[in-house]
Structures are given as C-alpha cells and as structure tokens.
Amino acid sequence: ETGVTQSPTHLIKTRGQQVTLRCSSQSGHNTVSWYQQALGQGPQFIFQYYREEENGRGNFPPRFSGLQFPNYSSELNVNALELDDSALYLCASSGQGGSTNEKLFFGSGTQLSVL
Amino acid sequence: GNSVTQMEGPVTLSEEAFLTINCTYTATGYPSLFWYVQYPGEGLQLLLKATKADDKGSNKGFEATYRKETTSFHLEKGSVQVSDSAVYFCALSPSPYNTDKLIFGTGTRLQVFP
C-alpha cells in the first residue's frame, strides 16, 4: 500500500454541480499528478503540481483546476460537471518533479458519478 | 503524436501458463516505457520500466524489453499464478525529464484460473 490517500472514495453529483477531490501525497513527496480513468480505459493525465505551481497540463478544459498546498497535498476541482466526467480520478505523487530516478505512487482513487 | 496500443483482453490462462501481453507505441524522441498493474480495488503500481532502447525491465518474474526497431515493449512471464490476475497497463513518458506525465494504453485484463 502506498502513502497516497484520496478522499472521498466515492461521490455522486448531478450535472452542472461542482466537485472538489482531495489528495495527500506520500511523505517527502513534493509533486502531485492527477489522472482521469474512464471505465474500461487507461488513465489520462490531467495536470501536475510541483512545489505549489502547475507544472504541465493535459488536454482537459479550464473547468478542471487544481491547487497544491504548502504541505504538498492537493485538490482537484471540476466545475459545471458533465455526464462524461464520470470516472475514477487518480492522484499520484513523487519527489523532485518527476525525475526519471523517482517512482510514481498512485492512490486508490475517487470514483465520481455524475447523474 | 504519442500513443500506446495494447492487445485487448481479457487474457485467460491456467496457472503456470506462459504470458505475453503485447504493447506497441508511437513517440517522438526517446520515451521511457513502463508497465503498471492494477489489482482489484487498488491503485496503479509500477511493475517495471525501461528508459532506453534494448533495456530489459524485470520484477516479480515479469519481463519486458524496450525494442526501438519494432516500437514494442511486450510484457512476459514464464509461469503465471492466480495472484497475477489484474489489469495491466503499458505506458510511456515522452520526456526523460518528467516521467510523471504518462500516456497509458487502454489496459489488458488478465484472468488466471487454478
């Protein structure tokens, strides 16, 4: 089991609402990446935070936003939820901004259902 | 663009059978390649990786060789166990400087029966 914890584990929202997902990174890690995993698909990179700054973004609209706090925990916010946002959201942490020598540790994810 | 293609599953095997899960990739430059495993109810775990051509990654009896000439990174295991039942994801990192930004394949479910 990794030291990456995500909350909540499950969430149900309705279309148009806003949601905040939380992630605590593994101790000593300063980099957090977020991924979206739709049912039956591989995870897709949303964005990464390194030392509280966004450090790269995938092909997701601006209504997907994030924050990283001084303790390196992170939030993913999604506004104006759409049905297609239903997915497992994965948080992953590592040290040193994703250096090749670092290992990426994933949390168990938050399952979001949009009705 | 960068992409990863995996064989579709499920792959169903008897215990002690030989496993191959095919993975091919498209990338510019010199990507790093990974296999991740997702057990039921758990997060993704790194299984093995290779960072340059002809490198062989190995872990827990699984192996994969980075083949630049065929743009492949096939996963193999000589004798699978029931406990290997999981979903396996092939992934690449386009940049050697930030290997957290991964591009994943769609995953291959492996089911091993006693």
Coordinates of N, CA and C in Angstrom, one line a residue:
Chain A
E1 N 0.8 -1.2 0.0 CA 0.0 0.0 0.0 C 0.9 1.2 0.0
T2 N 0.5 2.2 -0.9 CA 1.3 3.5 -0.9 C 0.8 4.4 0.2
G3 N 1.6 5.5 0.4 CA 1.2 6.5 1.3 C 0.4 7.6 0.7
V4 N -0.2 7.4 -0.5 CA -1.0 8.4 -1.1 C -2.5 8.1 -0.8
T5 N -3.1 9.1 -0.1 CA -4.5 8.9 0.3 C -5.4 9.9 -0.4
Q6 N -6.6 9.4 -0.9 CA -7.5 10.3 -1.6 C -8.9 10.2 -0.9
S7 N -9.6 11.4 -0.9 CA -10.9 11.4 -0.4 C -11.8 12.3 -1.2
P8 N -13.1 12.0 -1.2 CA -13.7 10.8 -0.7 C -13.4 9.6 -1.6
T9 N -13.8 8.4 -1.3 CA -13.6 7.2 -2.1 C -14.6 7.2 -3.2
H10 N -15.8 7.6 -2.9 CA -16.9 7.6 -3.9 C -17.7 8.9 -3.7
L11 N -18.3 9.4 -4.8 CA -19.0 10.6 -4.8 C -20.0 10.6 -5.9
I12 N -21.2 11.1 -5.6 CA -22.3 11.2 -6.6 C -22.7 12.6 -6.7
K13 N -22.7 13.2 -7.9 CA -23.1 14.6 -8.2 C -24.0 14.6 -9.4
T14 N -24.7 15.8 -9.5 CA -25.6 15.9 -10.7 C -24.9 16.9 -11.7
R15 N -25.4 16.8 -12.9 CA -24.8 17.6 -13.9 C -24.9 19.1 -13.6
G16 N -23.9 19.9 -13.8 CA -23.8 21.3 -13.6 C -23.2 21.6 -12.2
Q17 N -23.2 20.7 -11.3 CA -22.6 20.9 -10.0 C -21.1 21.0 -10.1
Q18 N -20.5 21.4 -8.9 CA -19.0 21.5 -8.8 C -18.6 20.5 -7.8
V19 N -17.3 20.0 -8.0 CA -16.8 19.0 -7.0 C -15.4 19.3 -6.7
T20 N -15.0 18.9 -5.5 CA -13.6 19.0 -5.1 C -13.1 17.7 -4.6
L21 N -12.0 17.2 -5.1 CA -11.4 15.9 -4.7 C -10.1 16.2 -4.1
R22 N -9.7 15.4 -3.0 CA -8.5 15.7 -2.2 C -7.5 14.6 -2.3
C23 N -6.3 15.0 -2.1 CA -5.2 14.0 -2.2 C -4.1 14.4 -1.2
S24 N -3.7 13.5 -0.4 CA -2.5 13.7 0.4 C -1.3 12.9 -0.1
S25 N -0.3 13.5 -0.4 CA 0.9 12.9 -1.1 C 1.7 12.1 -0.1
Q26 N 2.5 11.2 -0.6 CA 3.3 10.4 0.3 C 4.4 11.3 1.0
S27 N 4.7 11.0 2.2 CA 5.6 11.8 3.0 C 6.9 12.0 2.2
G28 N 7.4 13.2 2.1 CA 8.6 13.6 1.4 C 8.4 13.9 0.0
H29 N 7.2 13.7 -0.6 CA 7.0 14.0 -2.0 C 6.5 15.4 -2.2
N30 N 7.0 16.1 -3.2 CA 6.6 17.5 -3.5 C 5.9 17.6 -4.8
T31 N 5.6 16.5 -5.4 CA 5.0 16.6 -6.8 C 3.7 15.7 -6.8
V32 N 2.6 16.3 -7.3 CA 1.4 15.6 -7.3 C 0.8 15.7 -8.8
S33 N 0.4 14.5 -9.3 CA -0.2 14.5 -10.6 C -1.6 13.9 -10.5
W34 N -2.5 14.4 -11.3 CA -3.9 13.9 -11.4 C -4.2 13.3 -12.7
Y35 N -4.9 12.1 -12.6 CA -5.3 11.4 -13.8 C -6.8 11.1 -13.8
Q36 N -7.4 11.0 -14.9 CA -8.8 10.6 -15.1 C -8.8 9.3 -15.8
Q37 N -9.5 8.3 -15.2 CA -9.6 7.0 -15.8 C -11.1 6.6 -16.0
A38 N -11.5 6.8 -17.2 CA -12.9 6.4 -17.6 C -13.0 4.9 -17.6
L39 N -14.2 4.4 -17.4 CA -14.5 2.9 -17.4 C -13.9 2.2 -18.6
G40 N -13.1 1.2 -18.4 CA -12.5 0.4 -19.4 C -11.4 1.1 -20.2
Q41 N -10.9 2.2 -19.7 CA -9.9 3.0 -20.4 C -8.6 3.1 -19.5
G42 N -7.5 3.5 -20.1 CA -6.4 3.8 -19.3 C -6.4 5.2 -18.8
P43 N -5.7 5.5 -17.7 CA -5.7 6.8 -17.1 C -5.2 7.9 -18.1
Q44 N -5.8 9.1 -18.0 CA -5.4 10.2 -18.9 C -4.9 11.3 -17.9
F45 N -3.7 11.9 -18.3 CA -3.1 12.9 -17.5 C -3.9 14.2 -17.5
I46 N -4.2 14.7 -16.3 CA -5.0 16.0 -16.3 C -4.0 17.2 -16.1
F47 N -3.3 17.1 -15.0 CA -2.2 18.1 -14.7 C -1.3 17.7 -13.6
Q48 N -0.2 18.4 -13.4 CA 0.7 18.1 -12.4 C 1.0 19.4 -11.6
Y49 N 1.3 19.3 -10.3 CA 1.7 20.4 -9.4 C 3.0 20.0 -8.8
Y50 N 3.9 21.0 -8.9 CA 5.3 20.8 -8.3 C 5.6 22.0 -7.5
R51 N 5.8 21.8 -6.2 CA 6.0 22.9 -5.3 C 5.0 24.1 -5.4
E52 N 3.8 23.7 -5.4 CA 2.6 24.6 -5.4 C 2.3 25.3 -6.7
E53 N 3.0 25.0 -7.8 CA 2.8 25.6 -9.1 C 2.4 24.5 -10.1
E54 N 1.5 24.9 -11.0 CA 1.1 23.9 -12.1 C 2.3 23.7 -13.0
N55 N 2.6 22.4 -13.3 CA 3.8 22.1 -14.0 C 3.5 21.2 -15.1
G56 N 2.5 21.6 -16.0 CA 2.1 20.8 -17.1 C 0.7 20.4 -17.0
R57 N 0.0 20.4 -18.2 CA -1.4 20.1 -18.2 C -1.7 19.3 -19.4
G58 N -2.6 18.3 -19.3 CA -3.1 17.5 -20.4 C -4.2 18.2 -21.2
N59 N -4.9 17.5 -22.0 CA -5.9 18.0 -22.8 C -7.3 18.0 -22.1
F60 N -7.3 18.9 -21.1 CA -8.6 19.0 -20.3 C -9.0 20.5 -20.3
P61 N -10.3 20.8 -20.3 CA -10.8 22.2 -20.4 C -10.5 22.9 -19.1
P62 N -10.6 24.2 -19.1 CA -10.2 25.0 -17.9 C -11.2 24.8 -16.7
R63 N -12.3 24.2 -16.9 CA -13.2 23.9 -15.7 C -12.6 22.8 -14.8
F64 N -11.5 22.2 -15.3 CA -10.7 21.3 -14.4 C -9.5 22.2 -13.9
S65 N -9.5 22.4 -12.6 CA -8.5 23.2 -12.0 C -7.9 22.5 -10.7
G66 N -6.8 23.0 -10.3 CA -6.2 22.4 -9.1 C -5.5 23.3 -8.2
L67 N -5.1 22.8 -7.1 CA -4.3 23.5 -6.1 C -3.3 22.6 -5.5
Q68 N -2.2 23.1 -5.1 CA -1.3 22.4 -4.2 C -1.0 23.2 -3.0
F69 N -1.0 22.7 -1.8 CA -0.8 23.4 -0.6 C 0.7 23.3 -0.1
P70 N 1.1 24.2 0.9 CA 2.4 24.1 1.4 C 2.9 22.7 1.9
N71 N 1.9 21.9 2.4 CA 2.3 20.6 2.8 C 2.3 19.6 1.7
Y72 N 2.1 20.1 0.4 CA 2.1 19.3 -0.8 C 0.9 18.5 -1.0
S73 N -0.1 18.6 -0.2 CA -1.4 17.9 -0.5 C -2.0 18.7 -1.7
S74 N -3.0 18.1 -2.3 CA -3.6 18.8 -3.5 C -5.1 18.6 -3.6
E75 N -5.7 19.5 -4.3 CA -7.1 19.4 -4.7 C -7.3 19.4 -6.2
L76 N -8.3 18.7 -6.6 CA -8.7 18.8 -8.0 C -10.2 19.3 -7.9
N77 N -10.4 20.4 -8.7 CA -11.8 21.0 -8.7 C -12.3 20.8 -10.1
V78 N -13.6 20.4 -10.2 CA -14.2 20.4 -11.5 C -15.5 21.1 -11.4
N79 N -15.6 22.2 -12.3 CA -16.9 23.0 -12.3 C -17.8 22.5 -13.4
A80 N -19.0 22.9 -13.3 CA -20.0 22.6 -14.4 C -19.9 21.2 -14.8
L81 N -20.1 20.2 -13.9 CA -19.9 18.8 -14.2 C -20.8 18.4 -15.4
E82 N -20.2 17.5 -16.2 CA -20.9 16.9 -17.3 C -20.9 15.4 -17.1
L83 N -21.9 14.7 -17.8 CA -22.0 13.3 -17.6 C -20.7 12.5 -17.9
D84 N -20.0 13.0 -18.9 CA -18.7 12.4 -19.3 C -17.6 12.5 -18.3
D85 N -17.8 13.3 -17.3 CA -16.8 13.5 -16.2 C -16.9 12.3 -15.2
S86 N -17.9 11.4 -15.4 CA -17.9 10.2 -14.5 C -16.7 9.4 -14.8
A87 N -15.9 9.1 -13.8 CA -14.7 8.4 -14.0 C -14.1 8.1 -12.6
L88 N -13.0 7.4 -12.6 CA -12.1 7.2 -11.4 C -11.0 8.3 -11.6
Y89 N -10.9 9.1 -10.5 CA -9.8 10.1 -10.5 C -8.7 9.7 -9.6
L90 N -7.5 9.6 -10.2 CA -6.3 9.1 -9.5 C -5.4 10.2 -9.3
C91 N -4.8 10.2 -8.1 CA -3.8 11.1 -7.7 C -2.5 10.3 -7.5
A92 N -1.4 10.9 -7.9 CA -0.1 10.2 -7.8 C 1.0 11.2 -7.3
S93 N 1.9 10.7 -6.5 CA 2.9 11.6 -6.0 C 4.3 11.1 -6.3
S94 N 5.2 12.0 -6.3 CA 6.6 11.6 -6.5 C 7.5 12.7 -5.9
G95 N 8.8 12.5 -5.9 CA 9.7 13.6 -5.5 C 10.3 14.2 -6.6
Q96 N 10.8 15.4 -6.5 CA 11.7 16.1 -7.5 C 11.1 16.3 -8.8
G97 N 9.8 16.6 -8.9 CA 9.2 16.9 -10.2 C 9.2 15.9 -11.2
G98 N 9.2 14.6 -10.9 CA 9.1 13.6 -11.9 C 10.4 13.1 -12.5
S99 N 11.4 13.3 -11.7 CA 12.7 12.8 -12.2 C 12.7 11.3 -12.6
T100 N 13.5 11.0 -13.6 CA 13.5 9.6 -14.1 C 13.8 8.6 -13.0
N101 N 14.6 9.0 -12.0 CA 15.0 8.1 -11.0 C 14.0 8.0 -9.9
E102 N 12.9 8.8 -9.9 CA 11.9 8.7 -8.9 C 10.8 7.8 -9.4
K103 N 10.1 7.2 -8.4 CA 9.0 6.3 -8.6 C 7.7 7.1 -8.4
L104 N 6.7 6.8 -9.2 CA 5.4 7.4 -9.1 C 4.5 6.5 -8.2
F105 N 3.9 7.1 -7.2 CA 3.0 6.3 -6.3 C 1.6 6.8 -6.5
F106 N 0.7 5.8 -6.8 CA -0.7 6.2 -7.0 C -1.6 5.9 -5.8
G107 N -2.6 6.8 -5.6 CA -3.6 6.5 -4.6 C -4.7 5.5 -5.2
S108 N -5.7 5.1 -4.4 CA -6.7 4.2 -4.9 C -7.8 4.9 -5.7
G109 N -7.8 6.2 -5.6 CA -8.7 6.9 -6.5 C -10.0 7.3 -5.8
T110 N -10.7 8.3 -6.5 CA -12.1 8.7 -6.1 C -13.0 8.4 -7.3
Q111 N -14.0 7.6 -7.0 CA -14.9 7.2 -8.1 C -16.0 8.3 -8.1
L112 N -16.1 9.1 -9.2 CA -17.1 10.1 -9.3 C -18.2 9.7 -10.3
S113 N -19.4 9.8 -9.9 CA -20.5 9.5 -10.8 C -21.3 10.8 -10.9
V114 N -21.6 11.2 -12.2 CA -22.3 12.4 -12.5 C -23.7 11.9 -13.1
L115 N -24.8 12.3 -12.4 CA -26.1 11.9 -12.9 C -26.8 13.0 -13.6
Chain B
G1 N 1.6 12.2 -33.0 CA 1.5 12.3 -31.5 C 2.0 11.1 -30.8
N2 N 2.0 11.1 -29.5 CA 2.4 10.0 -28.7 C 1.2 9.1 -28.4
S3 N 1.4 7.8 -28.5 CA 0.3 6.9 -28.1 C 0.8 5.5 -27.8
V4 N 0.0 4.7 -27.1 CA 0.3 3.4 -26.7 C -0.9 2.5 -27.1
T5 N -0.6 1.3 -27.7 CA -1.6 0.4 -28.1 C -1.3 -1.0 -27.5
Q6 N -2.3 -1.5 -26.8 CA -2.2 -2.8 -26.1 C -3.2 -3.8 -26.7
M7 N -2.8 -5.0 -26.6 CA -3.8 -6.1 -27.0 C -5.0 -6.0 -26.1
E8 N -6.1 -6.3 -26.8 CA -7.4 -6.3 -26.0 C -7.5 -7.6 -25.1
G9 N -8.1 -7.4 -24.0 CA -8.4 -8.6 -23.2 C -9.8 -9.0 -23.2
P10 N -10.2 -9.8 -22.3 CA -9.4 -10.4 -21.3 C -8.5 -11.5 -21.8
V11 N -7.3 -11.7 -21.2 CA -6.5 -12.8 -21.4 C -6.8 -13.8 -20.3
T12 N -7.1 -15.0 -20.7 CA -7.5 -16.0 -19.7 C -6.5 -17.2 -19.8
L13 N -5.9 -17.5 -18.7 CA -4.8 -18.5 -18.7 C -5.0 -19.4 -17.5
S14 N -4.5 -20.6 -17.6 CA -4.4 -21.5 -16.5 C -3.1 -21.2 -15.7
E15 N -3.1 -21.5 -14.4 CA -1.9 -21.4 -13.6 C -0.7 -22.1 -14.2
E16 N 0.4 -21.4 -14.2 CA 1.7 -21.9 -14.7 C 1.8 -21.8 -16.2
A17 N 0.9 -21.2 -16.9 CA 1.0 -20.9 -18.3 C 1.9 -19.8 -18.6
F18 N 2.4 -19.7 -19.8 CA 3.2 -18.6 -20.3 C 2.4 -17.4 -20.7
L19 N 2.8 -16.2 -20.3 CA 2.0 -15.0 -20.5 C 2.8 -14.1 -21.5
T20 N 2.1 -13.5 -22.5 CA 2.6 -12.4 -23.3 C 1.4 -11.4 -23.4
I21 N 1.7 -10.2 -23.1 CA 0.8 -9.1 -23.4 C 1.5 -8.1 -24.3
N22 N 1.0 -7.9 -25.5 CA 1.6 -7.1 -26.5 C 1.4 -5.6 -26.2
C23 N 2.4 -4.8 -26.5 CA 2.3 -3.4 -26.3 C 3.2 -2.7 -27.4
T24 N 2.6 -1.8 -28.2 CA 3.4 -1.1 -29.2 C 3.2 0.4 -28.9
Y25 N 4.1 1.2 -29.3 CA 4.0 2.6 -29.0 C 4.3 3.5 -30.2
T26 N 3.9 4.7 -30.2 CA 4.3 5.8 -31.2 C 4.8 6.9 -30.3
A27 N 6.0 7.4 -30.7 CA 6.5 8.5 -29.9 C 7.6 9.2 -30.7
T28 N 7.8 10.5 -30.5 CA 8.9 11.2 -31.0 C 10.0 11.2 -29.9
G29 N 11.2 11.2 -30.4 CA 12.3 11.3 -29.4 C 12.6 9.9 -28.8
Y30 N 12.9 10.0 -27.5 CA 13.4 8.8 -26.8 C 12.5 8.6 -25.5
P31 N 11.4 8.0 -25.6 CA 10.5 7.9 -24.4 C 11.0 6.9 -23.5
S32 N 10.6 7.0 -22.2 CA 10.7 5.9 -21.3 C 9.4 5.0 -21.3
L33 N 9.6 3.8 -21.0 CA 8.4 2.8 -21.2 C 8.2 2.1 -19.8
F34 N 6.9 1.9 -19.5 CA 6.5 1.3 -18.2 C 5.4 0.3 -18.4
W35 N 5.4 -0.6 -17.4 CA 4.2 -1.5 -17.2 C 3.7 -1.2 -15.8
Y36 N 2.4 -0.9 -15.7 CA 1.8 -0.7 -14.4 C 0.7 -1.8 -14.2
V37 N 0.4 -2.2 -13.0 CA -0.6 -3.2 -12.7 C -1.6 -2.6 -11.7
Q38 N -2.8 -3.0 -12.0 CA -3.9 -2.5 -11.1 C -4.7 -3.7 -10.6
Y39 N -4.5 -4.0 -9.3 CA -5.3 -5.1 -8.7 C -6.6 -4.6 -8.3
P40 N -7.6 -5.4 -8.2 CA -9.0 -5.0 -7.8 C -9.0 -4.2 -6.6
G41 N -9.7 -3.0 -6.7 CA -9.8 -2.1 -5.5 C -8.6 -1.4 -5.1
E42 N -7.5 -1.5 -5.9 CA -6.3 -0.8 -5.5 C -5.8 0.2 -6.6
G43 N -4.9 1.1 -6.2 CA -4.3 2.0 -7.2 C -3.3 1.3 -8.1
L44 N -2.9 2.0 -9.1 CA -1.9 1.5 -10.0 C -0.5 1.4 -9.3
Q45 N 0.2 0.3 -9.6 CA 1.5 0.1 -9.1 C 2.5 -0.1 -10.2
L46 N 3.6 0.5 -10.1 CA 4.7 0.3 -11.1 C 5.2 -1.1 -11.0
L47 N 5.1 -1.8 -12.2 CA 5.6 -3.2 -12.2 C 7.1 -3.2 -12.7
L48 N 7.3 -2.5 -13.8 CA 8.7 -2.5 -14.3 C 8.8 -1.3 -15.3
K49 N 10.1 -0.9 -15.6 CA 10.3 0.2 -16.5 C 11.6 -0.1 -17.3
A50 N 11.7 0.7 -18.4 CA 12.9 0.7 -19.2 C 13.1 2.1 -19.8
T51 N 14.2 2.6 -19.7 CA 14.4 4.0 -20.1 C 15.2 4.3 -21.4
K52 N 15.7 3.2 -22.0 CA 16.4 3.4 -23.3 C 16.3 2.1 -24.0
A53 N 16.6 2.2 -25.3 CA 16.5 1.0 -26.2 C 17.4 -0.1 -25.8
D54 N 16.8 -1.3 -25.9 CA 17.4 -2.6 -25.5 C 17.5 -2.9 -24.0
D55 N 17.1 -1.9 -23.2 CA 16.9 -2.1 -21.8 C 15.9 -3.2 -21.5
K56 N 16.1 -4.0 -20.5 CA 15.1 -5.0 -20.1 C 14.7 -4.6 -18.7
G57 N 13.4 -4.4 -18.5 CA 12.9 -4.2 -17.1 C 12.4 -5.5 -16.6
S58 N 12.5 -5.8 -15.3 CA 12.1 -7.0 -14.7 C 11.7 -6.8 -13.3
N59 N 10.7 -7.6 -12.9 CA 10.2 -7.5 -11.5 C 9.2 -8.7 -11.3
K60 N 9.3 -9.4 -10.2 CA 8.3 -10.4 -9.8 C 8.1 -11.4 -10.9
G61 N 9.1 -11.7 -11.6 CA 9.0 -12.8 -12.7 C 8.6 -12.2 -14.0
F62 N 8.1 -11.0 -14.0 CA 7.7 -10.3 -15.3 C 8.9 -9.7 -15.9
E63 N 8.9 -9.6 -17.3 CA 10.0 -9.0 -18.0 C 9.4 -8.3 -19.2
A64 N 10.1 -7.2 -19.7 CA 9.8 -6.5 -20.9 C 11.0 -5.9 -21.4
T65 N 11.2 -6.0 -22.8 CA 12.4 -5.4 -23.4 C 12.0 -4.3 -24.3
Y66 N 12.7 -3.1 -24.2 CA 12.4 -1.9 -25.0 C 13.0 -2.2 -26.4
R67 N 12.2 -2.3 -27.3 CA 12.6 -2.6 -28.7 C 12.3 -1.4 -29.6
K68 N 13.3 -0.6 -29.9 CA 13.1 0.6 -30.7 C 12.8 0.3 -32.1
E69 N 13.4 -0.8 -32.6 CA 13.2 -1.1 -34.0 C 11.8 -1.6 -34.4
T70 N 11.1 -2.2 -33.4 CA 9.7 -2.6 -33.6 C 8.8 -1.7 -32.8
T71 N 9.3 -0.7 -32.1 CA 8.5 0.2 -31.2 C 7.6 -0.7 -30.3
S72 N 8.2 -1.6 -29.6 CA 7.4 -2.5 -28.8 C 8.0 -2.7 -27.4
F73 N 7.1 -3.1 -26.5 CA 7.5 -3.3 -25.1 C 6.6 -4.4 -24.5
H74 N 6.7 -5.6 -25.0 CA 5.8 -6.7 -24.7 C 6.1 -7.2 -23.3
L75 N 5.1 -7.5 -22.5 CA 5.2 -8.0 -21.2 C 5.1 -9.5 -21.2
E76 N 6.1 -10.2 -20.5 CA 6.1 -11.6 -20.5 C 6.3 -12.2 -19.1
K77 N 5.8 -13.4 -18.8 CA 6.1 -14.1 -17.6 C 6.0 -15.6 -17.9
G78 N 7.0 -16.3 -17.4 CA 7.1 -17.7 -17.8 C 6.0 -18.6 -17.1
S79 N 5.6 -18.2 -16.0 CA 4.6 -19.1 -15.3 C 3.7 -18.2 -14.4
V80 N 2.5 -18.0 -14.8 CA 1.6 -17.1 -14.1 C 0.9 -17.8 -12.9
Q81 N 0.6 -17.0 -11.9 CA -0.1 -17.5 -10.8 C -1.5 -16.9 -10.7
V82 N -2.4 -17.5 -9.9 CA -3.7 -16.9 -9.7 C -3.6 -15.4 -9.2
S83 N -2.6 -15.2 -8.4 CA -2.4 -13.9 -7.8 C -2.0 -12.8 -8.8
D84 N -1.7 -13.2 -10.0 CA -1.3 -12.3 -11.0 C -2.5 -11.7 -11.7
S85 N -3.7 -12.2 -11.4 CA -4.9 -11.7 -12.0 C -5.1 -10.2 -11.7
A86 N -5.2 -9.4 -12.7 CA -5.2 -7.9 -12.5 C -5.4 -7.3 -13.9
V87 N -5.4 -6.0 -13.9 CA -5.4 -5.2 -15.2 C -4.0 -4.7 -15.4
Y88 N -3.4 -4.9 -16.5 CA -2.0 -4.4 -16.8 C -2.0 -3.3 -17.9
F89 N -1.3 -2.2 -17.5 CA -1.3 -1.0 -18.4 C 0.1 -0.8 -18.9
C90 N 0.3 -0.7 -20.2 CA 1.5 -0.2 -20.8 C 1.5 1.3 -20.8
A91 N 2.6 2.0 -20.6 CA 2.6 3.4 -20.6 C 3.9 4.0 -21.1
L92 N 3.9 5.2 -21.6 CA 5.2 5.8 -22.0 C 5.2 7.2 -21.4
S93 N 6.4 7.7 -21.2 CA 6.7 9.1 -20.8 C 7.5 9.7 -22.0
P94 N 6.9 10.7 -22.6 CA 7.6 11.3 -23.8 C 8.9 12.0 -23.4
S95 N 8.9 12.5 -22.1 CA 10.1 13.3 -21.7 C 10.9 12.5 -20.7
P96 N 12.2 12.5 -20.9 CA 13.1 11.8 -19.9 C 13.2 12.7 -18.6
Y97 N 12.7 13.9 -18.7 CA 12.9 14.9 -17.6 C 11.8 14.9 -16.7
N98 N 10.6 14.4 -17.1 CA 9.5 14.3 -16.2 C 8.6 13.1 -16.5
T99 N 8.9 12.0 -15.8 CA 8.3 10.7 -16.1 C 7.0 10.5 -15.3
D100 N 6.5 11.6 -14.7 CA 5.1 11.5 -14.1 C 4.0 11.8 -15.1
K101 N 4.4 12.4 -16.3 CA 3.3 12.7 -17.3 C 3.3 11.5 -18.2
L102 N 2.4 10.6 -17.9 CA 2.4 9.3 -18.6 C 1.2 9.2 -19.6
I103 N 1.5 8.5 -20.7 CA 0.4 8.2 -21.6 C 0.2 6.7 -21.5
F104 N -1.0 6.3 -21.2 CA -1.3 4.9 -20.9 C -2.1 4.3 -22.1
G105 N -1.9 3.0 -22.2 CA -2.7 2.2 -23.1 C -4.1 1.9 -22.4
T106 N -5.0 1.2 -23.1 CA -6.3 1.0 -22.5 C -6.4 -0.1 -21.5
G107 N -5.3 -0.8 -21.3 CA -5.2 -1.9 -20.3 C -5.6 -3.2 -20.8
T108 N -5.1 -4.3 -20.2 CA -5.4 -5.6 -20.6 C -5.7 -6.4 -19.3
R109 N -6.9 -6.9 -19.2 CA -7.2 -7.7 -18.0 C -6.7 -9.1 -18.2
L110 N -6.0 -9.6 -17.2 CA -5.5 -11.0 -17.1 C -6.3 -11.7 -16.0
Q111 N -6.8 -12.9 -16.4 CA -7.5 -13.8 -15.5 C -6.8 -15.1 -15.5
V112 N -6.3 -15.5 -14.3 CA -5.6 -16.8 -14.2 C -6.4 -17.7 -13.3
F113 N -6.7 -18.9 -13.8 CA -7.5 -19.9 -13.1 C -6.7 -21.0 -12.7
P114 N -7.0 -21.6 -11.5 CA -6.2 -22.7 -10.9 C -6.3 -23.9 -11.8

